[in-house]
PDB file of C-alpha atoms in Angstrom:
ATOM      1  CA  MET I 187      -0.052  -0.044  -0.058  1.00  0.00           C
ATOM      2  CA  GLU I 188       1.282   3.314  -0.989  1.00  0.00           C
ATOM      3  CA  GLN I 189       2.190   5.678   1.948  1.00  0.00           C
ATOM      4  CA  LYS I 190       0.296   8.902   1.957  1.00  0.00           C
ATOM      5  CA  PHE I 191       1.770  12.248   3.014  1.00  0.00           C
ATOM      6  CA  ASN I 192       0.335  15.330   3.642  1.00  0.00           C
ATOM      7  CA  PRO I 193       1.936  17.874   1.026  1.00  0.00           C
ATOM      8  CA  GLU I 194       2.251  20.729   3.514  1.00  0.00           C
ATOM      9  CA  THR I 195       3.935  18.517   6.283  1.00  0.00           C
ATOM     10  CA  ALA I 196       6.170  17.104   3.608  1.00  0.00           C
ATOM     11  CA  ARG I 197       7.208  20.619   2.473  1.00  0.00           C
ATOM     12  CA  VAL I 198       8.002  21.662   6.097  1.00  0.00           C
ATOM     13  CA  TYR I 199      10.126  18.471   6.810  1.00  0.00           C
ATOM     14  CA  HIS I 200      12.140  19.001   3.663  1.00  0.00           C
ATOM     15  CA  PHE I 201      12.615  22.690   4.357  1.00  0.00           C
ATOM     16  CA  ARG I 202      13.671  21.726   7.817  1.00  0.00           C
ATOM     17  CA  TYR I 203      16.175  19.166   6.476  1.00  0.00           C
ATOM     18  CA  MET I 204      17.738  21.374   3.943  1.00  0.00           C
ATOM     19  CA  ARG I 205      18.071  24.148   6.604  1.00  0.00           C
ATOM     20  CA  GLU I 206      19.920  21.754   8.881  1.00  0.00           C
ATOM     21  CA  TYR I 207      22.012  20.289   6.117  1.00  0.00           C
ATOM     22  CA  ARG I 208      23.312  23.864   4.878  1.00  0.00           C
ATOM     23  CA  ALA I 209      23.898  24.860   8.545  1.00  0.00           C
ATOM     24  CA  ILE I 210      26.132  21.959   8.980  1.00  0.00           C
ATOM     25  CA  CYS I 211      27.881  22.617   5.559  1.00  0.00           C
ATOM     26  CA  VAL I 212      28.691  26.296   6.709  1.00  0.00           C
ATOM     27  CA  LEU I 213      29.947  25.051  10.145  1.00  0.00           C
ATOM     28  CA  TRP I 214      32.268  22.548   8.446  1.00  0.00           C
ATOM     29  CA  GLY I 215      33.636  25.348   6.174  1.00  0.00           C
ATOM     30  CA  LEU I 216      34.275  27.667   9.374  1.00  0.00           C
ATOM     31  CA  LEU I 217      36.020  25.010  11.104  1.00  0.00           C
ATOM     32  CA  SER I 218      38.066  24.194   8.191  1.00  0.00           C
ATOM     33  CA  ILE I 219      39.285  27.836   7.695  1.00  0.00           C
ATOM     34  CA  ILE I 220      39.956  28.034  11.671  1.00  0.00           C
ATOM     35  CA  TRP I 221      42.058  24.848  11.652  1.00  0.00           C
ATOM     36  CA  CYS I 222      44.086  25.995   8.571  1.00  0.00           C
ATOM     37  CA  ILE I 223      44.919  29.190  10.518  1.00  0.00           C
ATOM     38  CA  LEU I 224      45.768  27.001  13.546  1.00  0.00           C
ATOM     39  CA  ASN I 225      47.894  25.094  11.523  1.00  0.00           C
ATOM     40  CA  LEU I 226      50.048  27.631  10.041  1.00  0.00           C
ATOM     41  CA  VAL I 227      50.333  29.013  13.764  1.00  0.00           C
ATOM     42  CA  ALA I 228      51.650  25.612  14.984  1.00  0.00           C
ATOM     43  CA  PHE I 229      54.100  25.489  11.893  1.00  0.00           C
ATOM     44  CA  VAL I 230      55.898  29.018  12.084  1.00  0.00           C
ATOM     45  CA  GLN I 231      55.806  29.200  16.040  1.00  0.00           C
ATOM     46  CA  PRO I 232      58.866  27.892  17.785  1.00  0.00           C
ATOM     47  CA  GLN I 233      57.085  26.859  20.770  1.00  0.00           C
ATOM     48  CA  TRP I 234      56.871  23.144  20.618  1.00  0.00           C
ATOM     49  CA  ILE I 235      59.182  22.346  23.513  1.00  0.00           C
ATOM     50  CA  GLY I 236      60.775  24.808  25.972  1.00  0.00           C
ATOM     51  CA  ASP I 237      62.537  25.612  29.326  1.00  0.00           C
ATOM     52  CA  THR I 238      61.367  25.309  32.876  1.00  0.00           C
ATOM     53  CA  PRO I 239      62.528  26.798  36.068  1.00  0.00           C
ATOM     54  CA  SER I 240      64.266  23.426  36.920  1.00  0.00           C
ATOM     55  CA  SER I 241      65.944  23.375  33.287  1.00  0.00           C
ATOM     56  CA  PRO I 242      69.708  24.184  33.228  1.00  0.00           C
ATOM     57  CA  GLY I 243      69.287  26.405  30.032  1.00  0.00           C
ATOM     58  CA  PHE I 244      66.826  28.777  28.594  1.00  0.00           C
ATOM     59  CA  GLY I 245      65.166  28.904  25.169  1.00  0.00           C
ATOM     60  CA  HIS I 246      62.582  27.161  23.223  1.00  0.00           C
ATOM     61  CA  VAL I 247      62.643  24.968  20.227  1.00  0.00           C
ATOM     62  CA  GLY I 248      60.162  24.549  17.357  1.00  0.00           C
ATOM     63  CA  VAL I 249      59.864  22.575  14.096  1.00  0.00           C
ATOM     64  CA  PHE I 250      62.555  24.368  12.366  1.00  0.00           C
ATOM     65  CA  GLN I 251      63.627  27.216  14.560  1.00  0.00           C
ATOM     66  CA  HIS I 252      65.562  27.008  17.934  1.00  0.00           C
ATOM     67  CA  CYS I 253      65.624  30.262  20.148  1.00  0.00           C
ATOM     68  CA  TYR I 254      67.838  31.397  22.832  1.00  0.00           C
ATOM     69  CA  PRO I 255      67.992  34.543  24.940  1.00  0.00           C
ATOM     70  CA  ASP I 256      70.419  37.428  24.126  1.00  0.00           C
ATOM     71  CA  ASN I 257      71.112  39.154  27.461  1.00  0.00           C
ATOM     72  CA  SER I 258      72.691  41.951  25.580  1.00  0.00           C
ATOM     73  CA  GLN I 259      69.544  42.897  23.761  1.00  0.00           C
ATOM     74  CA  GLY I 260      66.873  41.387  26.313  1.00  0.00           C
ATOM     75  CA  ILE I 261      65.201  39.379  23.739  1.00  0.00           C
ATOM     76  CA  TYR I 262      64.972  35.900  22.308  1.00  0.00           C
ATOM     77  CA  VAL I 263      67.166  35.168  18.948  1.00  0.00           C
ATOM     78  CA  CYS I 264      65.898  32.326  16.728  1.00  0.00           C
ATOM     79  CA  SER I 265      67.948  30.599  14.196  1.00  0.00           C
ATOM     80  CA  GLY I 266      66.657  28.183  11.382  1.00  0.00           C
ATOM     81  CA  SER I 267      64.260  28.820   8.392  1.00  0.00           C
ATOM     82  CA  PHE I 268      62.063  26.291   6.638  1.00  0.00           C
ATOM     83  CA  THR I 269      63.284  27.610   3.354  1.00  0.00           C
ATOM     84  CA  THR I 270      66.820  26.394   4.067  1.00  0.00           C
ATOM     85  CA  PHE I 271      66.865  22.919   5.255  1.00  0.00           C
ATOM     86  CA  ASP I 272      70.541  22.962   6.282  1.00  0.00           C
ATOM     87  CA  SER I 273      69.832  25.637   9.009  1.00  0.00           C
ATOM     88  CA  ILE I 274      67.532  23.210  10.526  1.00  0.00           C
ATOM     89  CA  LEU I 275      69.180  21.207  13.623  1.00  0.00           C
ATOM     90  CA  ASN I 276      68.748  17.508  12.651  1.00  0.00           C
ATOM     91  CA  ASP I 277      66.852  15.086  10.273  1.00  0.00           C
ATOM     92  CA  SER I 278      64.211  14.530  12.576  1.00  0.00           C
ATOM     93  CA  PHE I 279      63.326  18.167  12.603  1.00  0.00           C
ATOM     94  CA  ARG I 280      63.718  18.304   8.947  1.00  0.00           C
ATOM     95  CA  ALA I 281      61.220  15.718   8.535  1.00  0.00           C
ATOM     96  CA  THR I 282      58.867  17.279  10.874  1.00  0.00           C
ATOM     97  CA  THR I 283      59.226  20.523   9.182  1.00  0.00           C
ATOM     98  CA  PHE I 284      58.334  18.809   5.863  1.00  0.00           C
ATOM     99  CA  PHE I 285      55.184  17.093   6.985  1.00  0.00           C
ATOM    100  CA  VAL I 286      53.882  20.046   9.139  1.00  0.00           C
ATOM    101  CA  GLY I 287      54.644  22.353   6.130  1.00  0.00           C
ATOM    102  CA  VAL I 288      52.814  19.922   3.775  1.00  0.00           C
ATOM    103  CA  SER I 289      49.776  19.650   6.135  1.00  0.00           C
ATOM    104  CA  ALA I 290      49.461  23.372   6.251  1.00  0.00           C
ATOM    105  CA  LEU I 291      49.587  23.569   2.384  1.00  0.00           C
ATOM    106  CA  LEU I 292      46.977  20.974   1.919  1.00  0.00           C
ATOM    107  CA  MET I 293      44.657  22.953   4.378  1.00  0.00           C
ATOM    108  CA  LEU I 294      45.404  26.002   2.461  1.00  0.00           C
ATOM    109  CA  ILE I 295      44.109  24.118  -0.751  1.00  0.00           C
ATOM    110  CA  THR I 296      41.235  22.817   1.146  1.00  0.00           C
ATOM    111  CA  VAL I 297      40.336  26.498   2.038  1.00  0.00           C
ATOM    112  CA  ALA I 298      40.792  27.596  -1.432  1.00  0.00           C
ATOM    113  CA  ALA I 299      38.779  24.707  -2.766  1.00  0.00           C
ATOM    114  CA  LEU I 300      35.823  26.225  -0.954  1.00  0.00           C
ATOM    115  CA  LEU I 301      35.406  28.524  -3.813  1.00  0.00           C
ATOM    116  CA  LEU I 302      34.785  25.456  -6.074  1.00  0.00           C
ATOM    117  CA  PHE I 303      31.222  25.198  -4.659  1.00  0.00           C
ATOM    118  CA  PHE I 304      30.257  27.946  -7.055  1.00  0.00           C
ATOM    119  CA  CYS I 305      31.479  26.098 -10.228  1.00  0.00           C
ATOM    120  CA  PHE I 306      31.663  22.632  -9.724  1.00  0.00           C
ATOM    121  CA  LYS I 307      29.254  19.739  -8.405  1.00  0.00           C
ATOM    122  CA  LYS I 308      29.118  19.995  -4.515  1.00  0.00           C
ATOM    123  CA  THR I 309      29.559  16.159  -4.088  1.00  0.00           C
ATOM    124  CA  PHE I 310      33.054  16.437  -5.800  1.00  0.00           C
ATOM    125  CA  VAL I 311      34.072  19.435  -3.788  1.00  0.00           C
ATOM    126  CA  PHE I 312      33.116  17.699  -0.469  1.00  0.00           C
ATOM    127  CA  TYR I 313      35.120  14.439  -1.529  1.00  0.00           C
ATOM    128  CA  PHE I 314      38.140  16.538  -2.649  1.00  0.00           C
ATOM    129  CA  CYS I 315      38.305  18.604   0.587  1.00  0.00           C
ATOM    130  CA  GLY I 316      37.759  15.312   2.702  1.00  0.00           C
ATOM    131  CA  ILE I 317      40.756  13.625   0.991  1.00  0.00           C
ATOM    132  CA  MET I 318      42.874  16.711   1.468  1.00  0.00           C
ATOM    133  CA  GLU I 319      42.028  16.920   5.194  1.00  0.00           C
ATOM    134  CA  LEU I 320      42.607  13.398   5.743  1.00  0.00           C
ATOM    135  CA  ILE I 321      46.134  13.482   4.311  1.00  0.00           C
ATOM    136  CA  SER I 322      46.717  16.645   6.301  1.00  0.00           C
ATOM    137  CA  ALA I 323      45.725  14.596   9.548  1.00  0.00           C
ATOM    138  CA  VAL I 324      48.087  11.840   8.476  1.00  0.00           C
ATOM    139  CA  PHE I 325      51.010  14.102   7.835  1.00  0.00           C
ATOM    140  CA  MET I 326      50.398  15.728  11.124  1.00  0.00           C
ATOM    141  CA  PHE I 327      50.495  12.609  12.880  1.00  0.00           C
ATOM    142  CA  LEU I 328      53.700  11.791  11.483  1.00  0.00           C
ATOM    143  CA  ALA I 329      55.283  15.052  12.353  1.00  0.00           C
ATOM    144  CA  CYS I 330      54.138  14.582  16.038  1.00  0.00           C
ATOM    145  CA  VAL I 331      55.631  11.103  16.171  1.00  0.00           C
ATOM    146  CA  ILE I 332      58.965  11.842  14.461  1.00  0.00           C
ATOM    147  CA  TYR I 333      59.606  15.168  16.316  1.00  0.00           C
ATOM    148  CA  PRO I 334      60.548  13.726  19.776  1.00  0.00           C
ATOM    149  CA  SER I 335      63.259  11.543  18.061  1.00  0.00           C
ATOM    150  CA  GLY I 336      65.409  14.844  17.560  1.00  0.00           C
ATOM    151  CA  TRP I 337      65.450  15.705  21.202  1.00  0.00           C
ATOM    152  CA  ASN I 338      69.007  14.232  21.532  1.00  0.00           C
ATOM    153  CA  GLN I 339      70.511  17.256  19.597  1.00  0.00           C
ATOM    154  CA  TYR I 340      73.199  19.306  21.320  1.00  0.00           C
ATOM    155  CA  GLU I 341      71.150  22.524  21.280  1.00  0.00           C
ATOM    156  CA  VAL I 342      68.251  20.835  22.841  1.00  0.00           C
ATOM    157  CA  ARG I 343      70.256  19.351  25.675  1.00  0.00           C
ATOM    158  CA  GLN I 344      71.888  22.729  26.446  1.00  0.00           C
ATOM    159  CA  ILE I 345      68.331  23.717  27.273  1.00  0.00           C
ATOM    160  CA  CYS I 346      66.806  20.552  28.748  1.00  0.00           C
ATOM    161  CA  GLY I 347      69.852  19.134  30.358  1.00  0.00           C
ATOM    162  CA  GLU I 348      72.010  15.942  29.721  1.00  0.00           C
ATOM    163  CA  SER I 349      68.944  13.743  30.651  1.00  0.00           C
ATOM    164  CA  SER I 350      67.126  14.563  27.548  1.00  0.00           C
ATOM    165  CA  GLY I 351      67.390  12.223  24.446  1.00  0.00           C
ATOM    166  CA  GLU I 352      65.082  10.630  21.876  1.00  0.00           C
ATOM    167  CA  TYR I 353      61.542  10.620  23.082  1.00  0.00           C
ATOM    168  CA  ARG I 354      62.988  12.112  26.646  1.00  0.00           C
ATOM    169  CA  LEU I 355      62.356  15.551  27.233  1.00  0.00           C
ATOM    170  CA  GLY I 356      64.432  15.889  30.359  1.00  0.00           C
ATOM    171  CA  ALA I 357      64.044  19.033  32.217  1.00  0.00           C
ATOM    172  CA  CYS I 358      61.842  20.834  29.480  1.00  0.00           C
ATOM    173  CA  ASN I 359      58.435  20.765  29.071  1.00  0.00           C
ATOM    174  CA  ILE I 360      55.952  20.508  26.126  1.00  0.00           C
ATOM    175  CA  ARG I 361      54.728  23.966  24.811  1.00  0.00           C
ATOM    176  CA  TRP I 362      51.283  25.256  23.415  1.00  0.00           C
ATOM    177  CA  ALA I 363      52.203  24.865  19.784  1.00  0.00           C
ATOM    178  CA  TYR I 364      52.930  21.133  20.211  1.00  0.00           C
ATOM    179  CA  ILE I 365      49.782  20.401  21.917  1.00  0.00           C
ATOM    180  CA  LEU I 366      47.858  22.514  19.190  1.00  0.00           C
ATOM    181  CA  ALA I 367      49.452  20.230  16.482  1.00  0.00           C
ATOM    182  CA  ILE I 368      48.409  17.069  18.463  1.00  0.00           C
ATOM    183  CA  LEU I 369      44.701  18.326  18.590  1.00  0.00           C
ATOM    184  CA  GLY I 370      45.051  19.254  14.961  1.00  0.00           C
ATOM    185  CA  ILE I 371      45.278  15.577  14.270  1.00  0.00           C
ATOM    186  CA  PHE I 372      41.905  14.902  15.627  1.00  0.00           C
ATOM    187  CA  ASP I 373      40.387  18.022  14.227  1.00  0.00           C
ATOM    188  CA  ALA I 374      41.396  17.355  10.603  1.00  0.00           C
ATOM    189  CA  ALA I 375      40.365  13.825  11.004  1.00  0.00           C
ATOM    190  CA  ILE I 376      36.830  14.729  12.201  1.00  0.00           C
ATOM    191  CA  LEU I 377      36.525  17.567   9.456  1.00  0.00           C
ATOM    192  CA  SER I 378      37.397  14.970   6.757  1.00  0.00           C
ATOM    193  CA  ILE I 379      34.911  12.544   8.005  1.00  0.00           C
ATOM    194  CA  LEU I 380      32.315  15.184   8.184  1.00  0.00           C
ATOM    195  CA  ALA I 381      33.090  16.201   4.652  1.00  0.00           C
ATOM    196  CA  PHE I 382      32.715  12.634   3.578  1.00  0.00           C
ATOM    197  CA  PHE I 383      29.402  12.448   5.540  1.00  0.00           C
ATOM    198  CA  LEU I 384      28.122  15.676   3.616  1.00  0.00           C
ATOM    199  CA  ALA I 385      29.031  14.349   0.369  1.00  0.00           C
ATOM    200  CA  ALA I 386      27.231  11.128   0.683  1.00  0.00           C
ATOM    201  CA  LYS I 387      24.097  13.036   1.761  1.00  0.00           C
ATOM    202  CA  ARG I 388      24.395  15.433  -0.954  1.00  0.00           C
ATOM    203  CA  ALA I 389      24.932  12.442  -3.570  1.00  0.00           C
ATOM    204  CA  LYS I 390      21.572  10.933  -2.062  1.00  0.00           C
ATOM    205  CA  LEU I 391      19.879  14.203  -2.586  1.00  0.00           C
ATOM    206  CA  ASP I 392      21.048  14.729  -6.225  1.00  0.00           C
ATOM    207  CA  TYR I 393      20.133  11.122  -6.798  1.00  0.00           C
ATOM    208  CA  SER I 394      16.547  11.559  -5.481  1.00  0.00           C
ATOM    209  CA  THR I 395      16.231  14.631  -7.630  1.00  0.00           C
ATOM    210  CA  ALA I 396      17.461  13.365 -10.713  1.00  0.00           C
ATOM    211  CA  SER I 397      15.884  10.002 -10.805  1.00  0.00           C
ATOM    212  CA  GLY I 398      12.237   9.302 -11.144  1.00  0.00           C
ATOM    213  CA  ALA I 399      11.654   8.676  -7.372  1.00  0.00           C
ATOM    214  CA  VAL I 400       9.139  10.884  -5.878  1.00  0.00           C
ATOM    215  CA  THR I 401      10.237  12.732  -2.738  1.00  0.00           C
ATOM    216  CA  LYS I 402       8.165  14.407  -0.060  1.00  0.00           C
ATOM    217  CA  SER I 403       8.929  17.552  -1.705  1.00  0.00           C
ATOM    218  CA  ASP I 404       7.904  16.382  -5.040  1.00  0.00           C
ATOM    219  CA  LEU I 405       4.497  15.488  -3.477  1.00  0.00           C
ATOM    220  CA  ASN I 406       3.673  19.356  -3.184  1.00  0.00           C
ATOM    221  CA  GLY I 407       5.409  20.063  -6.531  1.00  0.00           C
ATOM    222  CA  TYR I 408       8.281  21.986  -4.789  1.00  0.00           C
ATOM    223  CA  SER I 409      11.976  22.210  -5.974  1.00  0.00           C
ATOM    224  CA  ALA I 410      14.315  20.718  -3.497  1.00  0.00           C
ATOM    225  CA  GLU I 411      16.811  23.385  -3.904  1.00  0.00           C
ATOM    226  CA  THR I 412      14.942  26.667  -4.197  1.00  0.00           C
ATOM    227  CA  MET I 413      11.771  25.394  -2.442  1.00  0.00           C
ATOM    228  CA  SER I 414       9.750  27.126  -5.327  1.00  0.00           C
ATOM    229  CA  LYS I 415       6.969  25.908  -7.194  1.00  0.00           C
ATOM    230  CA  ARG I 416       7.697  23.850 -10.328  1.00  0.00           C
ATOM    231  CA  SER I 417       5.741  24.263 -13.477  1.00  0.00           C
ATOM    232  CA  MET I 418       3.751  21.155 -14.401  1.00  0.00           C
ATOM    233  CA  PRO I 419       3.700  20.232 -18.009  1.00  0.00           C
ATOM    234  CA  ILE I 420       0.162  20.211 -19.760  1.00  0.00           C
ATOM    235  CA  GLN I 421      -0.440  17.285 -21.907  1.00  0.00           C
ATOM    236  CA  PRO I 422      -2.857  17.461 -24.674  1.00  0.00           C
ATOM    237  CA  VAL I 423      -5.930  15.228 -24.407  1.00  0.00           C
ATOM    238  CA  VAL I 424      -7.060  13.571 -27.637  1.00  0.00           C
ATOM    239  CA  THR I 425     -10.546  12.212 -27.248  1.00  0.00           C
ATOM    240  CA  VAL I 426     -11.964   9.322 -29.597  1.00  0.00           C
ATOM    241  CA  PRO I 427     -15.562   9.468 -30.659  1.00  0.00           C
ATOM    242  CA  ASP I 428     -17.897   6.548 -30.028  1.00  0.00           C
ATOM    243  CA  GLN I 429     -18.790   4.310 -33.020  1.00  0.00           C
ATOM    244  CA  GLU I 430     -22.447   4.728 -32.595  1.00  0.00           C
ATOM    245  CA  HIS I 431     -22.057   8.425 -32.873  1.00  0.00           C
ATOM    246  CA  VAL I 432     -19.893   8.316 -35.723  1.00  0.00           C
ATOM    247  CA  ALA I 433     -22.548   6.011 -37.612  1.00  0.00           C
ATOM    248  CA  ALA I 434     -25.450   8.397 -36.548  1.00  0.00           C
ATOM    249  CA  TYR I 435     -23.557  11.509 -37.932  1.00  0.00           C
ATOM    250  CA  SER I 436     -22.678   9.654 -41.059  1.00  0.00           C
ATOM    251  CA  GLU I 437     -26.628   8.849 -41.813  1.00  0.00           C
ATOM    252  CA  TYR I 438     -27.516  12.300 -41.004  1.00  0.00           C
ATOM    253  CA  SER I 439     -24.894  13.874 -43.252  1.00  0.00           C
ATOM    254  CA  GLN I 440     -26.187  11.569 -46.227  1.00  0.00           C
ATOM    255  CA  SER I 441     -29.927  12.411 -45.672  1.00  0.00           C
ATOM    256  CA  THR I 442     -28.807  16.101 -45.658  1.00  0.00           C
ATOM    257  CA  LYS I 443     -27.001  15.856 -49.056  1.00  0.00           C
ATOM    258  CA  ARG I 444     -29.934  13.905 -50.696  1.00  0.00           C
ATOM    259  CA  GLN I 445     -32.438  16.681 -49.578  1.00  0.00           C
ATOM    260  CA  GLY I 446     -30.066  19.306 -50.758  1.00  0.00           C
ATOM    261  CA  ALA I 447     -29.824  17.618 -54.218  1.00  0.00           C
ATOM    262  CA  SER I 448     -33.768  17.355 -54.483  1.00  0.00           C
ATOM    263  CA  ASN I 449     -34.181  20.968 -53.738  1.00  0.00           C
ATOM    264  CA  PHE I 450     -31.584  21.853 -56.281  1.00  0.00           C
ATOM    265  CA  GLN I 451     -33.519  19.780 -59.159  1.00  0.00           C
ATOM    266  CA  LEU I 452     -36.914  21.745 -58.315  1.00  0.00           C
TER     267      LEU I 452
END
């Protein structure tokens, strides 16, 4: 038995569903932009590990920079650049710089890809952004795992003490940029899953609209995208007369012709 829907109820439910779907899409886009900015901050800030009151030295270290205080000027002087790999302390920090930098680049591409919603199919854009965010999460995970293997560097031991080594922080502690990078792994992974979810939902909406299936919004003749009334095509109606009426009309026309001919002869 075919299920019956109230057209007004179907229209209200469909409008509410589309409103919630678009709100989630906007939230996903905003979170992607925010994480892109935080990813760049974690990349450029040399605040991954640093000194404590009990550490023998002073300074802090990032992915490609290491900073130490300049007593004559009263400021911290930093060395190292991501454009010159030779200036980075060791291979572990170089690998971390590469992975965090590529992760930040992928997030920049994801944010730029948000403009593709205006000229490409939305399902394709969601899948593309989801893949970029998933790779960004994997690269950030690799960076956070590889980074502690470089703590046996001489400059790090000057700050953290001789007890520091590979995966041993010594007298130093983890700074906010390293914590931000770790949280970014989960953030990028969740955003990637959400992008795939939105793409799947979008694909179902496109399929139900393009196929011959009747949706709740179709029951009232409303478009799924604009909620505007669709024009209904009017098919021409051709009627076939009954055979009895055709025969009666034929006899009537013949009698009329005979009567006209007799009058003409008179």
